[in-house]
Structures are given as C-alpha cells and as structure tokens.
Short mmCIF file of C-alpha atoms and ligand atoms in Angstrom, two decimals:
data_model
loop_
_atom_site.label_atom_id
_atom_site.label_comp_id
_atom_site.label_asym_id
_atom_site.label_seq_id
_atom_site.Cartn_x
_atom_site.Cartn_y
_atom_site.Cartn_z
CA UNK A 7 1.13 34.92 -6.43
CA UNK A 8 1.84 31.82 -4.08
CA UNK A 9 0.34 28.48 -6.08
CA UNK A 10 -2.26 26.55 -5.01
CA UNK A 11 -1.13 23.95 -2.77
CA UNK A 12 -2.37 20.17 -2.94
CA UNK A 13 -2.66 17.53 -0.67
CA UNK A 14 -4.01 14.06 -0.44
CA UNK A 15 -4.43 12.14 2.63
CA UNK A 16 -4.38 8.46 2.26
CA UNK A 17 -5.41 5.93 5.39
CA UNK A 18 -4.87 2.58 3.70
CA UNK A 19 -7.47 0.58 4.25
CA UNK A 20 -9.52 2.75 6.16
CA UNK A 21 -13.10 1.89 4.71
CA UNK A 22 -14.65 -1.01 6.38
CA UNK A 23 -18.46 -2.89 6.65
CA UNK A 24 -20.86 -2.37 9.99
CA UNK A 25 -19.52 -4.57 12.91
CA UNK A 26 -21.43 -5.77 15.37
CA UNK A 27 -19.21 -5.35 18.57
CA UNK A 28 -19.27 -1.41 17.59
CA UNK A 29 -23.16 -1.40 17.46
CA UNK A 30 -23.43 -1.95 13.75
CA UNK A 31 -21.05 0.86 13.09
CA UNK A 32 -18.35 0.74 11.20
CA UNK A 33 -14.50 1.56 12.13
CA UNK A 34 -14.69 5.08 10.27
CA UNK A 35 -18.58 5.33 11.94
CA UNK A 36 -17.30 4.73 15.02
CA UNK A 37 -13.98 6.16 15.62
CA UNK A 38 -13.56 9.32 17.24
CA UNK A 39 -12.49 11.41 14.02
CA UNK A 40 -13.44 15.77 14.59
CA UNK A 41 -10.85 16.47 11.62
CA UNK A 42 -11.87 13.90 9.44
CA UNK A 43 -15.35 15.37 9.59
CA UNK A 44 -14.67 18.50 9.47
CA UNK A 45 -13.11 17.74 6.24
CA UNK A 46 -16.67 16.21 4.59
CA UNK A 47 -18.65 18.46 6.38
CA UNK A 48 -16.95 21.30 4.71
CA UNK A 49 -16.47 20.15 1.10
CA UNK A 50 -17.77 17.91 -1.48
CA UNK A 51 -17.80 14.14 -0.49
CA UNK A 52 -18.93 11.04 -2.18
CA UNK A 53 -17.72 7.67 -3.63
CA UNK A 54 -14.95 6.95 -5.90
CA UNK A 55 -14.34 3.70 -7.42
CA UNK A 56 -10.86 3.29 -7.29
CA UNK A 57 -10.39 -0.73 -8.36
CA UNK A 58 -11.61 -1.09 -11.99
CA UNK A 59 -13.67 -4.28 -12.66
CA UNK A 60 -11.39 -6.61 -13.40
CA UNK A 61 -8.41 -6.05 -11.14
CA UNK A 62 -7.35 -7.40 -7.91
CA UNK A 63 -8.30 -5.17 -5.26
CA UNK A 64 -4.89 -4.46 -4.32
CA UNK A 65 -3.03 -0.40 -2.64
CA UNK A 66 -1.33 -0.81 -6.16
CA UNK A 67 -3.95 -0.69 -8.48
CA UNK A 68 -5.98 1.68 -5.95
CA UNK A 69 -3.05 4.41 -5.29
CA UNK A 70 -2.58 4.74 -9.16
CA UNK A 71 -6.18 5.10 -9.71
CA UNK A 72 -6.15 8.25 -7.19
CA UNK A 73 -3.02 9.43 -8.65
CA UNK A 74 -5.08 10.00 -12.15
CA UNK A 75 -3.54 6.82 -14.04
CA UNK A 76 -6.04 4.48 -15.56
CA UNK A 77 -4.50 0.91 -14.15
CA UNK A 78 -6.43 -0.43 -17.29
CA UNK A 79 -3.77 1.69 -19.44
CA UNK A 80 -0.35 1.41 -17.16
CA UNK A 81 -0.25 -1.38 -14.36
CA UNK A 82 1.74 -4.48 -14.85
CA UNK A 83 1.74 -5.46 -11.76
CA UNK A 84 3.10 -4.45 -7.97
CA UNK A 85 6.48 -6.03 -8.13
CA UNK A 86 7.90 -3.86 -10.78
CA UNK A 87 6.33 -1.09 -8.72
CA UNK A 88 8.28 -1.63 -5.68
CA UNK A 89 11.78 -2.54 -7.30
CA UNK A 90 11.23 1.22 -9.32
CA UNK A 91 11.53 2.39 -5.44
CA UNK A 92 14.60 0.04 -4.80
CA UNK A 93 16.83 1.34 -7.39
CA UNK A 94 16.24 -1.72 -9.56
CA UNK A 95 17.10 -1.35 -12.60
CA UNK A 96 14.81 -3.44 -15.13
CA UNK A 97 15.60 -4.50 -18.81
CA UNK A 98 12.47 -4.72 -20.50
CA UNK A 99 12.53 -8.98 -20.45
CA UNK A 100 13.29 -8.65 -16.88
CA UNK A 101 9.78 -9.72 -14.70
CA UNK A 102 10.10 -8.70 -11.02
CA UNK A 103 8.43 -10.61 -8.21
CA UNK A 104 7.23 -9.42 -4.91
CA UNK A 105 8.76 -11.81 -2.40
CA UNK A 106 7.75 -12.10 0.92
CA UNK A 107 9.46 -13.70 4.00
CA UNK A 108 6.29 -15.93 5.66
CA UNK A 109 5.74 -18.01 8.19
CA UNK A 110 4.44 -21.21 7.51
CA UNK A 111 2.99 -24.31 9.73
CA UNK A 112 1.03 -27.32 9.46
CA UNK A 113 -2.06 -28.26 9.85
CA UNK A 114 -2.95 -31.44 12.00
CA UNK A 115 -2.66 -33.45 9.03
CA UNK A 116 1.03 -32.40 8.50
CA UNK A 117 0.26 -29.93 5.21
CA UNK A 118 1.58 -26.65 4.90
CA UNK A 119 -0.38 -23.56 6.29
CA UNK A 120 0.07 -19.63 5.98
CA UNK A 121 0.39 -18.66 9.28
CA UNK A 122 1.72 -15.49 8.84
CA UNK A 123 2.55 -13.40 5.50
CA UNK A 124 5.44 -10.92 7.13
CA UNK A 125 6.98 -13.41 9.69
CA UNK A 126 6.01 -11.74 12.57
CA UNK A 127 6.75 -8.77 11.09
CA UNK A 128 10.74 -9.55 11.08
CA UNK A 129 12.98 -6.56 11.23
CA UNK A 130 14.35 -4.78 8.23
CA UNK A 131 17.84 -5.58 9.74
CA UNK A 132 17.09 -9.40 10.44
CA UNK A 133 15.90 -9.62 6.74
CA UNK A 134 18.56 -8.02 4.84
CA UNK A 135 20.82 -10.97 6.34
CA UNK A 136 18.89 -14.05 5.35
CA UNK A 137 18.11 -12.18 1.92
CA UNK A 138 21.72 -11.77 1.22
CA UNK A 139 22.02 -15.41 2.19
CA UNK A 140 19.65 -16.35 -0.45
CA UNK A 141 21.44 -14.44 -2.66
CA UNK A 142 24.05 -16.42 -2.52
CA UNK A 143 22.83 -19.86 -2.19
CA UNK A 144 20.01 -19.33 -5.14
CA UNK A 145 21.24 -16.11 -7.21
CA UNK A 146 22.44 -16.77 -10.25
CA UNK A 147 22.32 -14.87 -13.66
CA UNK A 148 18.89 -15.60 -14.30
CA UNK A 149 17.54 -14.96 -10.97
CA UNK A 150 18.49 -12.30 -8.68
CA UNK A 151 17.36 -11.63 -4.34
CA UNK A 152 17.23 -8.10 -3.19
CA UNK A 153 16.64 -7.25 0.45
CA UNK A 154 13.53 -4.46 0.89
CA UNK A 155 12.37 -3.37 4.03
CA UNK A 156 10.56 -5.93 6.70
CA UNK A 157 9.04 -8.60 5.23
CA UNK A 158 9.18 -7.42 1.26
CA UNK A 159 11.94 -8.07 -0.85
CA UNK A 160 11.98 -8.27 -4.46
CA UNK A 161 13.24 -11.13 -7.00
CA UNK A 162 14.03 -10.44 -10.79
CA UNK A 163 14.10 -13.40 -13.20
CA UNK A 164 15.57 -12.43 -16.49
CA UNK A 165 13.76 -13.18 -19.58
CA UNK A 166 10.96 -14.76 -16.89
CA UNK A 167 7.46 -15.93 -17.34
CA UNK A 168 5.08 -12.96 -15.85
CA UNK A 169 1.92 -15.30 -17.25
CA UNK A 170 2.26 -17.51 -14.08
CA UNK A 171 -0.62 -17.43 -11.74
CA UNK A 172 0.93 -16.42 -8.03
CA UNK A 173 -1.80 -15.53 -4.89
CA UNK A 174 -0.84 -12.87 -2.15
CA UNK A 175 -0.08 -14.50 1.32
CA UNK A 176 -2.34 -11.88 2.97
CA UNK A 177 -5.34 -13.27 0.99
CA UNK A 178 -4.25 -16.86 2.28
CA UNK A 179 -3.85 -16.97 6.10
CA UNK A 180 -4.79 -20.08 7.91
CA UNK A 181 -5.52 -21.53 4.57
CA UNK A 182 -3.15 -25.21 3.30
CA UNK A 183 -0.76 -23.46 0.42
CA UNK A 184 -1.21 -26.11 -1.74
CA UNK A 185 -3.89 -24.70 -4.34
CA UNK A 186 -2.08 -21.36 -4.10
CA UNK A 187 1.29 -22.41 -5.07
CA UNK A 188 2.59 -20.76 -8.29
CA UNK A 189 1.25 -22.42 -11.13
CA UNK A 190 0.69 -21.75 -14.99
CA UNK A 191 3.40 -21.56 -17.96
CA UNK A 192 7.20 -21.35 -16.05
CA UNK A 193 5.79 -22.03 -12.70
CA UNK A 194 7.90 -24.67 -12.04
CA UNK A 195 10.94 -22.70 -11.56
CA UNK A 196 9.28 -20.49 -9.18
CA UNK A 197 7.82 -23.47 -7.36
CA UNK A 198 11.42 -24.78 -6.83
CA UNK A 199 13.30 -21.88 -5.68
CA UNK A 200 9.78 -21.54 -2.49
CA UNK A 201 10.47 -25.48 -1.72
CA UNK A 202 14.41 -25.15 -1.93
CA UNK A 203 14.04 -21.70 0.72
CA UNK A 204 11.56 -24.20 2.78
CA UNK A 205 15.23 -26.84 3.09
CA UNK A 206 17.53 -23.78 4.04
CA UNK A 207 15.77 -20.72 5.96
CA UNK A 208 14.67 -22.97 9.12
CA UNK A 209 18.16 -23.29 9.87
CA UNK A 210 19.56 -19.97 9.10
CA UNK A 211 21.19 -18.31 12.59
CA UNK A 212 18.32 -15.43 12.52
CA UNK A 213 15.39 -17.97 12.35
CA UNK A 214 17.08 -19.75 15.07
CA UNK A 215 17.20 -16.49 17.69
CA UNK A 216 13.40 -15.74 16.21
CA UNK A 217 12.66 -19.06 17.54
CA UNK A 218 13.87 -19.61 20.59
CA UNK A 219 12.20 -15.46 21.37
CA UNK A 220 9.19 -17.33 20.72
CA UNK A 221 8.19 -15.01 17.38
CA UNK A 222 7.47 -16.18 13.85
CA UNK A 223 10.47 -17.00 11.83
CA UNK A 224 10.83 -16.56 7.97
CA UNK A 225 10.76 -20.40 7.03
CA UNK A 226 10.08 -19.60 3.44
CA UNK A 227 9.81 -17.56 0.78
CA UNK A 228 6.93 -16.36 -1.26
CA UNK A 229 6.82 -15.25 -4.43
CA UNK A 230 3.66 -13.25 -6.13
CA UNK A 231 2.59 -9.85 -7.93
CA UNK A 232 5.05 -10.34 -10.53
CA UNK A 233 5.23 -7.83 -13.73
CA UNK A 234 7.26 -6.13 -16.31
CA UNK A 235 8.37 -2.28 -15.98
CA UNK A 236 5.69 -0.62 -16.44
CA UNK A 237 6.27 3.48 -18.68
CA UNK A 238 4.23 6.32 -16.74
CA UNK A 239 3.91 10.00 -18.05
CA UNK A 240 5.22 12.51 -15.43
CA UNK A 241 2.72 12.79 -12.33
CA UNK A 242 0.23 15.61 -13.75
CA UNK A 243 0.46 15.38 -17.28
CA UNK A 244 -2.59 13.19 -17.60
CA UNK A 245 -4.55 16.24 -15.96
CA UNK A 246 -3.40 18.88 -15.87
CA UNK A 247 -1.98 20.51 -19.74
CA UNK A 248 0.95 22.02 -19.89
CA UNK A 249 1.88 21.89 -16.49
CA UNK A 250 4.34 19.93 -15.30
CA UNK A 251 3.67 19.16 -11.16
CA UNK A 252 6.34 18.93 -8.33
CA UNK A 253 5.35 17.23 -5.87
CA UNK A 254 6.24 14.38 -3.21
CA UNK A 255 5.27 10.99 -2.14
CA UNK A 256 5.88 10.39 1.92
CA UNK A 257 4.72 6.51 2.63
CA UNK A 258 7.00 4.13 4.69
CA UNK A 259 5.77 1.61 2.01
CA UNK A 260 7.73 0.84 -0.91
CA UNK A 261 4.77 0.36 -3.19
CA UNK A 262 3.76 4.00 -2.67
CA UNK A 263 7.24 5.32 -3.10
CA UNK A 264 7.53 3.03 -5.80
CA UNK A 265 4.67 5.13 -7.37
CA UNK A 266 6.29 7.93 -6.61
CA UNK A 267 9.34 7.13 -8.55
CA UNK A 268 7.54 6.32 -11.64
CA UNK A 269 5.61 9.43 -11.96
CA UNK A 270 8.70 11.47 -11.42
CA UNK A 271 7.86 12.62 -7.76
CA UNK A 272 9.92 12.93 -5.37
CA UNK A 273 10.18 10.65 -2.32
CA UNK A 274 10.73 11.74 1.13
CA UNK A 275 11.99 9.51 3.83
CA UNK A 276 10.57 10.25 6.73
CA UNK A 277 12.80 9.09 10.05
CA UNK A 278 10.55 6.90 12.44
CA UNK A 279 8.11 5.99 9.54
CA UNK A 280 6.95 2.48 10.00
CA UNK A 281 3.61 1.01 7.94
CA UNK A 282 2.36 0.99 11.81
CA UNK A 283 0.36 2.68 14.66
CA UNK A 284 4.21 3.36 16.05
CA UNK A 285 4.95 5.59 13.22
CA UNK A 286 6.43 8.98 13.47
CA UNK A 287 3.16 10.85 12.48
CA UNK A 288 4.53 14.41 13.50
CA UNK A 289 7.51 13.60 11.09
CA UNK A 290 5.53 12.92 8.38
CA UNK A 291 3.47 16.22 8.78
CA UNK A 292 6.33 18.31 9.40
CA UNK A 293 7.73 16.98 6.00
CA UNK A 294 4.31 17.56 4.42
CA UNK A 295 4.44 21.49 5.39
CA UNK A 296 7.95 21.72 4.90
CA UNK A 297 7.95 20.43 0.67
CA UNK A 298 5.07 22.49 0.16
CA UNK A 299 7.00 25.61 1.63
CA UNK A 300 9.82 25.14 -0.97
CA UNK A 301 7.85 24.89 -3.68
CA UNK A 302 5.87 21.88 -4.14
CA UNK A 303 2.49 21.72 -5.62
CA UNK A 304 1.58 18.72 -4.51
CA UNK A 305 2.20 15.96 -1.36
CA UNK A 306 0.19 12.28 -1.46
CA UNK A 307 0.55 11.73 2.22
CA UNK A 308 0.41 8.03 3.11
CA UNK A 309 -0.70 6.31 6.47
CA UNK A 310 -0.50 2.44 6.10
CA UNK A 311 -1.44 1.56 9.71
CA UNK A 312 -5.49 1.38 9.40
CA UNK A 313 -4.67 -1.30 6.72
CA UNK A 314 -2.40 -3.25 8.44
CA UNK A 315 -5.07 -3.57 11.44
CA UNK A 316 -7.91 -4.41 8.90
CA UNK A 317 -5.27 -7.39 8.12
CA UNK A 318 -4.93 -8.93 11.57
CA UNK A 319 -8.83 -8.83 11.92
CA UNK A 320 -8.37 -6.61 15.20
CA UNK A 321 -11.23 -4.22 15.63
CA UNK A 322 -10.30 -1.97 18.42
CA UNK A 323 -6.78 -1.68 16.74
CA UNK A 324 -8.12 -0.62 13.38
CA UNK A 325 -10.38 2.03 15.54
CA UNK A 326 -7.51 3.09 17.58
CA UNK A 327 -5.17 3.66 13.64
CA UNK A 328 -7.71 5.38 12.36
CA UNK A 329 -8.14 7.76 15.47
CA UNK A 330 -4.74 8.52 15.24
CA UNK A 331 -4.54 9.17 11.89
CA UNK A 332 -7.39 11.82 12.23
CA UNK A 333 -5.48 13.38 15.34
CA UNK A 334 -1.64 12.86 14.49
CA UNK A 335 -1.68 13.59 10.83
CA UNK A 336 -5.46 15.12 9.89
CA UNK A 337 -5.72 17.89 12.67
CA UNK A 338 -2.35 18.60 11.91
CA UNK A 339 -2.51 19.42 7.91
CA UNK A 340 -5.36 21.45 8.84
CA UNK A 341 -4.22 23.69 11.03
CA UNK A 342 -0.53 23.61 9.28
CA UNK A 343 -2.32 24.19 5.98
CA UNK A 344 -3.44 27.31 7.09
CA UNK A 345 0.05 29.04 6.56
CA UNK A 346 -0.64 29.03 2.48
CA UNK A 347 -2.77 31.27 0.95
CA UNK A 348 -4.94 29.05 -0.94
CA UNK A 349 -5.07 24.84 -0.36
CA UNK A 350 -6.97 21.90 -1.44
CA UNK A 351 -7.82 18.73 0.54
CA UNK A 352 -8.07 15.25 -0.85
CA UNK A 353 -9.26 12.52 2.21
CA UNK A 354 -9.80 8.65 1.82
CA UNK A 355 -8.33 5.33 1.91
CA UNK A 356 -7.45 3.36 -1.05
CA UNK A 357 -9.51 0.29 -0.46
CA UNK A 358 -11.74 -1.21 2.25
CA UNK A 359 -9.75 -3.96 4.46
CA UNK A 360 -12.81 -5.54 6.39
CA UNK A 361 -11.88 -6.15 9.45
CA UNK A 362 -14.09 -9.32 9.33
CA UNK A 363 -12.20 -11.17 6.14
CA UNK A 364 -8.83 -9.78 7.11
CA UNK A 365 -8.33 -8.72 3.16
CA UNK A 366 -9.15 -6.06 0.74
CA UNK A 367 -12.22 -5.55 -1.59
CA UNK A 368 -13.29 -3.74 -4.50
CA UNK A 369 -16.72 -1.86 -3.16
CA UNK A 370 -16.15 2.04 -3.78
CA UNK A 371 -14.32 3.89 -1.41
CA UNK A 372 -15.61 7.62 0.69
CA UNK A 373 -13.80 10.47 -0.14
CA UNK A 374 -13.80 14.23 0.58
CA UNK A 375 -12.22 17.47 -1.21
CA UNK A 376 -11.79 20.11 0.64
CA UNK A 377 -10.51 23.81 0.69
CA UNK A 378 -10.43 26.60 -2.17
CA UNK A 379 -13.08 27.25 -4.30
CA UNK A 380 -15.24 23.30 -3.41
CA UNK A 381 -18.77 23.82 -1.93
CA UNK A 382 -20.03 21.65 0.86
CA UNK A 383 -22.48 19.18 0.06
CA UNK A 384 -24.02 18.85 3.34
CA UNK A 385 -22.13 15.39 4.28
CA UNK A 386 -22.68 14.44 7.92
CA UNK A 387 -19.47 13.33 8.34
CA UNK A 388 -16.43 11.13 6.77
CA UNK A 389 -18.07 7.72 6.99
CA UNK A 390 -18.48 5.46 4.21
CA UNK A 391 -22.22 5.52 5.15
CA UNK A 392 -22.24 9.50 5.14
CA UNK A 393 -20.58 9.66 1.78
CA UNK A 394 -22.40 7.22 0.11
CA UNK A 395 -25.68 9.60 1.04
CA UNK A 396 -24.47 12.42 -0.64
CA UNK A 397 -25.09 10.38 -4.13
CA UNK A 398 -22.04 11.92 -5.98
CA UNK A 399 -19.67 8.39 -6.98
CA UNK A 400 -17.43 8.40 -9.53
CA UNK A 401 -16.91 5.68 -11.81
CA UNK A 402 -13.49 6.48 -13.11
CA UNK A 403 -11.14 6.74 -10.19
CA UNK A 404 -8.20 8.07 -12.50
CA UNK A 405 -10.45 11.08 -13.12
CA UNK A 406 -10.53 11.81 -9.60
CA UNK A 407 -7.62 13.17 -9.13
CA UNK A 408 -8.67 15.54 -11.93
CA UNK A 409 -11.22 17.58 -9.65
CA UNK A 410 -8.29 18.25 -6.72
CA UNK A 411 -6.60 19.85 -9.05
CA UNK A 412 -8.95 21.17 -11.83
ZN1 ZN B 5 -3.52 -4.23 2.61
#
C-alpha cells in the first residue's frame, strides 16, 4: 500500500490585522482565495501559536515550531540556520552572523538612517562581488565573509561573542541606527567591521553602476541574528516513533532550506524561485508532486512573497501575493494531490507581517488540516477571523505538526 502523503503549505507572512482601505478586512479576508477556503471549509481549522513567549517573532523560530521542534529546546539563533544551508561548516566556538547588505541615509540632521534592509533588493550576482571584496579587505582568521543569495550573506567569527545584542534591519526602517548598533560584551568588534564597510562599499564599482541606475546601493553592512550550531534530531523523530521521514524542503529562502538541512531533509532547488511575486510557482508545484511520486512522505512547501509585501507596507501587493499563492501553488496541490491515494493538507503562514508596522508579530497564526481521515469543523473560510471562530488554538506549536501526521 502507497503511504500517506504529507504536505504543508507555508505563505510567509500571510496573517495580517483589519485594514481600513479593504473595508476593515484583512489581506487573507479580502483576497480572492476559492482553494484556500476550500481547504478550511473542508477540514479542521483553528489557531496555532507558533512564536513561544519569549522569542522574537521571527520565520526562524516560527518554521521550526511547525516543523514539531520546540525553539525553547533547539534554536540558537537564525544565522547558524542559514550557513547549515550554505555548506558552512561550524566548529562548535564558531558564532555565525546574519549579514545583510543595507542601504543607509541620513536624516536632515546628518545621522544615519535604515533606508532599506536588502539594498534595493541587489542581485545575487552583484552581491557575491562586493562580498568577495570584503573578504578580502576584512577576512582574516578570526572572521570570515561568505556571499548568500540577494541581500543575505553570512559572517563567522571564531571563538566570537554570540551574547551581543544585534536588531534586524527590517524591524528598523526609517529609524537613526544609532540605538540599534551592536552592543553588549564583544560588540565592539562587530561595531568596527559595520563602520569600516560604511569607508569602503560606497566606492566599490557595483555601488557605483547601482547609483548612477538610480537604485539603492549596499553602503554597509549589517550584522544581526547571530548563534552557535544548533544539534536537531532527524525531521520526524520528535513525532512520529520509529519512523524515520523522507521528505523535502522547497523555499527560495535560505533560512527554510537551512531548516531543511538540519533536520536531514532534503532540499530542492527550484529554477525561477525568487522570495517574490515573480517566482516560478508552477516549478515549485511540479517539484512538490514530483518528490512525493518517488517516495517522499513529506514536502514543507514555502512561498515567501506575502511576507515580503507585509514588509514594504503595500496593501494591494500583499493582496495580489496572497491571491497568487492560493491560485499558482494552492489550486494546484489540490488538484495534483489527487493522483495519491490517500493525502494530508497542512495551510498557514508562519507569522503575521502587518501590513500597517511593516514587521512581524507574535499573535497566533490560522491554520487548516486537510484530507484523510480530518473532519470539517464548519470554518467559513481561511481567514484569521474564520479560524479564530472555530475555538480550537493550540498552545504548543511544535505539537502541531504532530496532528498532520498522527
Ligand atoms: Zn519577514
């Protein structure tokens, strides 16, 4: 007999508060979303809390919650996360940092600003050049640069200081820098590699051409989200005895195939797959169908374009990312899904990105399971609204993932 197939679908972001210019609806209200609702109207829907008190409501923290991993018991941050993905080797003294290439500016009187936290979202090919060149001006054996994709890049600093307190540029835009500098036991060194990039990267021949296009250049660095390597057990084990899951991660994010890595899944590159509304959302379906076909168990399908919209405060773009995420990618399982004999659903974001603050919060998040042997609870529809209704919220986020497969 054919297994039981398993499938989460992820919009980052997606959950969102009432907004005025959609009538008091929010983006998930208001969108128009058939699959999506077809989903909660045909299986059990609530809550789930997926960012313990405590943490930073961050797609880390949330993605390992819905994986089934208590981030109380196994996060040390997002960095180490994302290098796992990069092929990073870490030595256990070894603290990664996230690093960012940001725009800044100043404000009228003449201190730094955050204008923008992925320098106009510079290309992955534009980066890897002005990484390597701070590679060689600033690497060193303590500290080492390596080039990501777009604006995320990663910096190790051996035997480092992970007790330093660092702030995300997302969670800082328009604001002066100053307060949000890295500060705390070490910080210094961190400080001076940030003002040393702010000397160089102006200059550099790619921030040039960015300016005279008239888009953002990468005039500094920024470094946050630092950690040590964190030890997972094998995707699965922590729900599912004596059976050890294969499965796949597709995300064009690193942080998700980061994940991915760590639990021992596999990650599939999909061609065309952005972190946008641009993404190649038939490519990331076909791949889907196709892992679960030869064998897989289990696919965490990622779409990081709802979040990304939530970020630039855009309202009609967040509707239009989630819209196409219900059409491109939801419509799509479903009907695809079809070809196995027996299938379960997993729907919701990771986090709310309010459209209105432009960053992420902690308030629980909608979901939906759907397919073999789940009941409907008579949920109007997938809407954070419509979900909270039904009354059902779980606490425990890790244990979430528990009832997809259990
Ligand atoms: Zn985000």
């Amino acid at each position: 007999m054919e297994s039981t197939k398993h499938i989460v679908l992820l919009g980052d972001g997606m959950a969102d508060e009432p907004i005025k210019e959609l009538g008091d609806k929010t983006p998930l209200q208001y969108a128009e979303t058939p699959n999506m609702d077809k989903i909660a109207k045909g299986g059990t829907s609530g809550m789930v809390k997926t960012i313990p008190d405590g943490f930073e409501p961050g797609s880390d923290v949330a993605n390992m919650s819905i994986m089934g991993y208590d981030p109380s018991k196994y996060y040390t941050g997002r960095a180490p996360i994302e290098a796992a993905n990069m092929g990073i080797e870490l030595q256990s003294s070894d603290i990664a940092f996230r690093m960012n290439l940001v725009t800044l500016g100043s404000n009228l009187g003449g201190r730094q600003k955050m204008v923008d936290y992925s320098a106009g979202y510079i290309t992955t090919e534009e980066s890897a050049k002005i990484v390597q060149f701070i590679q060689r001006e600033f690497g060193n054996y303590e500290f080492s640069f390596y080039p990501g994709k777009s604006y995320r890049h990663i910096m190790v600093w051996k035997n480092g200081k992970d007790e330093i307190v660092t702030t995300p540029p997302h969670d800082i835009l328009g604001s002066e820098i100053g307060m949000y500098l890295p500060h705390g036991d070490g910080a210094g060194r961190i400080l001076k590699i940030i003002k040393d990039s702010q000397k160089v990267l102006p200059k550099h021949p790619v921030n040039e051409a960015r300016i005279s296009k008239g888009v953002n250049p990468a005039n500094s660095l920024w470094l946050w989200g630092q950690g040590k390597k964190p030890t997972f057990p094998a995707f699965g084990e922590l729900f599912v005895k004596g059976k050890k899951l294969n499965g796949a991660v597709i995300s064009a994010v690193d942080l998700l195939q980061g994940l991915g890595v760590l639990m021992g899944l596999s990650v599939i590159e999909v061609e065309g797959a952005t972190g946008w509304i641009d993404t190649n959302y038939a490519g990331k379906v076909d791949a889907a169908l196709n892992i679960l076909s030869t064998g897989a168990d289990f696919v965490y399908l990622h779409v990081e374009a709802p979040d990304e919209a939530g970020h630039m405060g855009d309202t009609s773009l967040k509707v239009q990312a989630i819209e196409e995420f219900d059409k491109f990618i939801v419509g799509p399982i479903l009907d695809g899904i079809k070809r196995f004999e027996r299938y379960r659903i997993l729907l919701l974001p990771d986090h709310h990105t309010p459209v209105g603050i432009r960053t992420h919060t902690s308030k629980p998040v909608p979901f939906s399971l759907f397919g073999k042997q789940i009941l409907a609870n008579n949920v109007e529809g997938f809407s954070e609204a419509s979900c909270e209704k039904s009354g059902f919220l779980i606490n425990n986020g890790h244990t979430l993932m528990k009832n997809l497969f259990g």
